[in-house]
Structures are given as C-alpha cells and as structure tokens.
Amino acid sequence: MEFVDQNPIGKSSRSNPATYLKAYDEIRKLMAAQQASKINGYKASHFSFNIDGGRCEECLGEGTVKVEMQFMADIVLTCESCHGKRFKNDILDVKYKGNNIHDILEMTIEQAIEFFASDATNTEKRIVNKLQPLADVGLGYIKMGQSSSTLSGGESQRVKLASFLAKEKNEPTLFIFDEPTTGLHFNDIKKLLKAFDALIKKGHSLVIVEHNMEIIKSADWVIDLGPEGGDKGGYLVFEGKPEDLVNVDASYTARFLKPYLQ
Ligand SMILES: [Zn+2]
C-alpha cells in the first residue's frame, strides 16, 4: 500500500526529476564512456553536481549563487564562474552526439527522450525507460535539470507517481490518495487523471478520497458517504457507478455531479 502526497520530492536544490527517477545515473555513465572522458580519466562522478570533481567549485553545481540581503529576500544570481552551466569547462568539453552535460540538463524530458531514443544501445534504452514515466504522467515539459524545489505540489505528486510507474518489479499495489486535487488547477487535474490511468494500466488499484467532480466522474466505482457532514454523516448513501449516482435524490454529490455527466 502506498500513500502519495504533494510534499516536495527532495530537500537538496540540486535534486531534479531526472535524478529522482535515477535516469541521471545512467546519463553520467554514458558521458563517462565517451572518448574525451576516457582520455582525461573522467568517471561518472565527474558528471555529478553533488560531489566535487567535475562540478563548478564556485556554485557547487547549482549554477546560481545566493546573495544574502539584510532586510530583503535573498537574491539569486547566475554563477559568474560557470555562467550557470554548473560544471567546469573541461567537463563541458565532453560531448555525446554534440551535446554536453549542460545541454542535456537544459532539454525538456520530452526532448531528452527523443534525443536518447535515436540510439538503440542498452544504456540509451535504460535512460529512455527511466524518463518515459515522467512523460506518461504529463511532465514532459519539465527541464531535465530543473530543481525539485521549484516544482509545484501537483508536479511533485506526479513525479512520485512516475517513480512508481518506473519500478521494474511492479507488484500490484493499492494506492490511497487523500484529496489529491487540493491546490491543483484544472489543467493539472487532467494530468493527474492521466497519471492515474497509467497506474491502473500497470495493474494497480486506487482509492481516492475526493470532493472534486472531475475525479468522481472518472471513477469506476463511487462510495458516497453522507448525507450531511460531521455527526449527521458517515452513512452509505450510494455505492456504484457515477452514471447511477446522479439519479439518487438523497445524495448531494449527485446534484453537483449531474452537470459533469451531461
Ligand atoms: Zn558555477
């Protein structure tokens, strides 16, 4: 059983969706396997922004530096040493199909999938397989190197869902969501529904506690508790398909759901 919330996926500002899904580990290996890396003795660790070696020493691989201000919010500036490219020049000279590690981190998830899919060796296939779930949950527009701390709650939630889709061993799991649409815009709700569909296709089951009609109308089975809140609620008002729920007079949900099913 898994509980998936909207909390941030990583505390480090250097974590991003590609590192969370472990696609970045494979990309670092790929870069270390290039001719220029072999000649210079660069290992996969040189392409990490979490440890010293290849990362910019000035900004420690962040690409930005924070200037602390008195009486004002901190100011974030592009690092003058690496010009926001996060790595040392020698490391940036290593290229795979004409792109260095910074170029790859600047790609969107969708662009990266296309970029790596054009070569069919095992490493590239592994990278694509690890990135694909992010596209499947509607996050294809996010940049590979985008800091996790800049993701919205809804985006963080979908990154977590993607990590479940990416799992190689996929035992059927029961996912429980407590009002997953809280704070989400209509467009994000549509993407969340797409992510739910992807989980169901993988053989998982979802139980969602929700007031949002877009979600309720998409359910296979609705358990409507009521009729009121608090002491006057908690009774089973209806159980069944959304199309049948709208005909139940005693249900408030039915009244609100009706326009969504017309
Ligand atoms: Zn720097």
XYZ file of C-alpha atoms and ligand atoms in Angstrom:
263
model
C 0.000 0.000 0.000
C 1.294 3.457 -0.857
C 0.260 6.930 0.172
C 1.217 9.658 -2.300
C 1.162 13.307 -1.180
C 2.112 16.694 -2.633
C 5.169 17.298 -0.442
C 8.448 18.206 -2.202
C 10.418 15.234 -3.540
C 13.869 16.359 -2.466
C 15.387 18.707 0.058
C 18.509 19.410 -1.990
C 18.147 22.175 -4.577
C 20.346 20.007 -6.800
C 17.817 17.187 -6.964
C 15.589 17.143 -10.038
C 13.093 14.772 -11.670
C 15.888 13.074 -13.662
C 17.880 12.293 -10.500
C 14.750 11.182 -8.615
C 13.915 8.658 -11.342
C 17.619 7.594 -11.474
C 17.828 8.447 -15.178
C 20.684 10.799 -14.362
C 22.860 7.957 -13.046
C 22.705 6.341 -16.475
C 23.414 9.640 -18.230
C 26.537 10.178 -16.099
C 27.760 6.708 -17.047
C 27.130 7.466 -20.698
C 29.125 10.700 -20.512
C 31.994 8.918 -18.753
C 32.059 6.359 -21.568
C 32.755 8.998 -24.239
C 36.206 9.175 -25.809
C 37.054 12.589 -24.292
C 36.251 11.260 -20.812
C 38.347 8.133 -21.265
C 41.381 10.150 -22.416
C 41.127 12.505 -19.438
C 40.171 9.893 -16.873
C 36.742 11.358 -16.104
C 34.466 8.997 -14.253
C 30.678 9.106 -13.870
C 31.227 11.004 -10.610
C 32.763 13.916 -12.557
C 29.304 14.499 -14.034
C 27.621 14.683 -10.643
C 26.627 18.034 -9.191
C 26.520 16.579 -5.716
C 30.228 15.857 -5.260
C 33.480 17.684 -6.029
C 35.422 16.752 -9.119
C 33.653 17.996 -12.191
C 31.115 20.412 -10.811
C 31.749 24.146 -10.675
C 33.590 24.910 -7.454
C 32.157 28.387 -7.129
C 28.438 27.464 -7.049
C 28.919 23.781 -6.114
C 26.984 22.633 -9.156
C 23.918 24.792 -8.616
C 24.579 27.199 -11.477
C 23.431 30.034 -9.246
C 24.729 31.759 -6.158
C 22.568 33.194 -3.425
C 23.381 36.653 -2.146
C 22.041 37.193 1.327
C 20.498 40.598 1.809
C 19.694 42.390 5.005
C 16.035 43.338 5.405
C 15.317 41.873 1.972
C 14.726 38.492 0.366
C 17.913 36.762 -0.805
C 18.915 37.453 -4.369
C 19.754 34.535 -6.654
C 22.347 35.314 -9.336
C 23.751 33.245 -12.178
C 27.170 31.911 -11.164
C 29.897 34.045 -12.754
C 32.403 31.241 -12.811
C 30.411 28.689 -14.855
C 27.817 31.105 -16.267
C 25.054 28.876 -14.974
C 26.435 25.771 -16.679
C 27.111 24.051 -13.358
C 30.275 22.225 -14.465
C 33.953 23.022 -15.154
C 34.889 23.834 -18.745
C 36.890 20.599 -19.155
C 33.804 18.590 -18.265
C 31.638 20.676 -20.595
C 34.048 19.759 -23.426
C 32.844 16.152 -23.218
C 30.086 15.721 -25.737
C 27.649 12.984 -26.586
C 26.100 13.414 -30.027
C 27.197 17.046 -29.994
C 25.698 17.853 -26.590
C 27.497 18.325 -23.300
C 26.059 17.598 -19.871
C 24.697 21.119 -19.524
C 22.960 20.922 -22.898
C 21.326 17.669 -21.779
C 20.161 19.171 -18.483
C 18.616 22.046 -20.429
C 16.494 19.661 -22.529
C 12.903 19.028 -21.549
C 12.037 15.460 -20.554
C 10.304 15.063 -23.924
C 13.309 16.350 -25.898
C 15.649 14.107 -23.927
C 13.538 11.032 -24.656
C 13.720 11.819 -28.357
C 17.442 12.567 -28.160
C 18.385 9.302 -26.445
C 15.844 7.119 -28.234
C 17.525 7.704 -31.594
C 20.357 5.414 -30.496
C 19.410 1.896 -29.573
C 22.226 0.702 -27.310
C 21.338 -0.623 -23.878
C 22.422 2.459 -21.938
C 20.281 4.767 -24.042
C 17.356 2.385 -23.747
C 17.692 2.393 -19.972
C 17.709 6.201 -19.951
C 14.588 6.373 -22.102
C 12.818 3.772 -19.956
C 13.527 5.802 -16.839
C 12.379 9.086 -18.380
C 9.262 7.781 -20.122
C 7.135 7.582 -16.923
C 7.663 11.330 -16.410
C 6.193 11.968 -19.855
C 3.395 9.471 -19.124
C 2.230 11.498 -16.116
C 2.252 14.717 -18.152
C 5.596 16.144 -17.018
C 7.278 16.047 -20.435
C 7.571 19.837 -20.428
C 9.851 19.971 -17.374
C 13.563 20.533 -17.898
C 15.883 17.657 -17.049
C 17.902 19.812 -14.668
C 15.022 21.719 -13.118
C 15.445 21.872 -9.374
C 12.877 19.850 -7.437
C 12.419 22.805 -5.117
C 10.797 24.765 -7.973
C 8.138 22.123 -8.688
C 4.556 22.760 -7.605
C 2.812 20.403 -5.196
C 0.921 18.812 -8.066
C 4.106 18.338 -10.070
C 5.902 16.765 -7.100
C 2.999 14.385 -6.652
C 3.221 13.349 -10.302
C 6.995 12.824 -10.092
C 6.300 10.390 -7.245
C 3.656 8.623 -9.324
C 6.157 8.411 -12.188
C 8.658 6.727 -9.872
C 6.068 4.022 -9.164
C 5.484 3.578 -12.884
C 9.233 3.283 -13.406
C 9.658 0.446 -10.935
C 10.841 -2.657 -12.717
C 9.228 -5.038 -10.302
C 5.646 -3.954 -10.305
C 3.642 -5.847 -7.756
C 0.007 -4.749 -7.865
C -0.244 -2.018 -5.259
C -3.164 -0.277 -3.602
C -2.630 3.488 -3.733
C -4.519 5.722 -1.327
C -4.914 9.421 -2.075
C -6.382 11.928 0.340
C -7.806 14.792 -1.746
C -5.006 14.750 -4.323
C -6.510 17.667 -6.282
C -6.143 20.154 -3.420
C -4.495 23.276 -4.802
C -4.381 21.984 -8.358
C -5.582 23.907 -11.389
C -7.955 22.319 -13.878
C -5.129 21.539 -16.283
C -3.118 19.805 -13.574
C -6.151 17.760 -12.554
C -6.406 16.484 -16.117
C -2.740 15.463 -15.999
C -3.243 13.791 -12.643
C -6.097 11.763 -14.136
C -3.720 10.712 -16.916
C -1.226 9.566 -14.284
C -3.961 7.612 -12.501
C -4.840 5.895 -15.774
C -1.203 4.922 -16.274
C -1.112 3.356 -12.786
C -4.321 1.416 -13.429
C -2.959 0.149 -16.761
C 0.020 -1.207 -14.829
C -2.367 -3.297 -12.735
C -2.540 -1.105 -9.630
C -5.670 -0.041 -7.752
C -6.560 3.410 -6.458
C -8.719 4.546 -3.574
C -9.252 8.305 -3.697
C -10.912 10.417 -1.027
C -12.130 13.371 -3.024
C -14.757 16.113 -3.425
C -13.625 17.081 -6.913
C -16.263 16.213 -9.500
C -13.741 15.691 -12.318
C -12.221 12.876 -10.275
C -15.541 11.448 -9.074
C -16.992 11.278 -12.576
C -13.856 9.397 -13.754
C -14.125 6.712 -11.074
C -15.146 3.156 -11.856
C -16.917 2.884 -8.503
C -18.099 5.586 -6.126
C -18.800 5.180 -2.416
C -20.851 8.224 -1.420
C -20.866 8.879 2.322
C -23.294 11.324 3.901
C -25.887 12.599 3.748
C -24.504 15.545 5.771
C -21.143 16.243 7.333
C -19.997 15.542 10.890
C -22.499 13.811 13.222
C -25.147 13.656 10.519
C -22.891 11.922 8.057
C -20.864 8.780 7.697
C -23.701 6.695 6.289
C -23.534 4.945 2.976
C -25.768 6.991 0.663
C -24.835 5.244 -2.539
C -22.376 2.753 -3.942
C -21.897 2.132 -7.646
C -21.118 3.801 -10.945
C -21.112 7.615 -11.300
C -23.807 7.375 -14.008
C -26.155 5.733 -11.497
C -25.218 8.018 -8.616
C -26.711 11.060 -10.369
C -30.181 9.513 -10.028
C -30.033 9.277 -6.232
C -32.219 12.036 -4.761
C -30.757 11.799 -1.257
C -27.226 12.486 -2.458
C -25.729 15.980 -2.506
C -22.903 14.604 -4.599
C -25.458 13.565 -7.216
C -26.694 17.138 -7.539
C -23.193 18.506 -8.145
C -22.096 15.612 -10.310
C -25.015 15.772 -12.721
C -23.741 18.667 -14.889
C -20.394 16.858 -15.296
C -22.029 13.813 -16.832
C -24.276 15.609 -19.295
Zn 29.178 27.849 -11.074
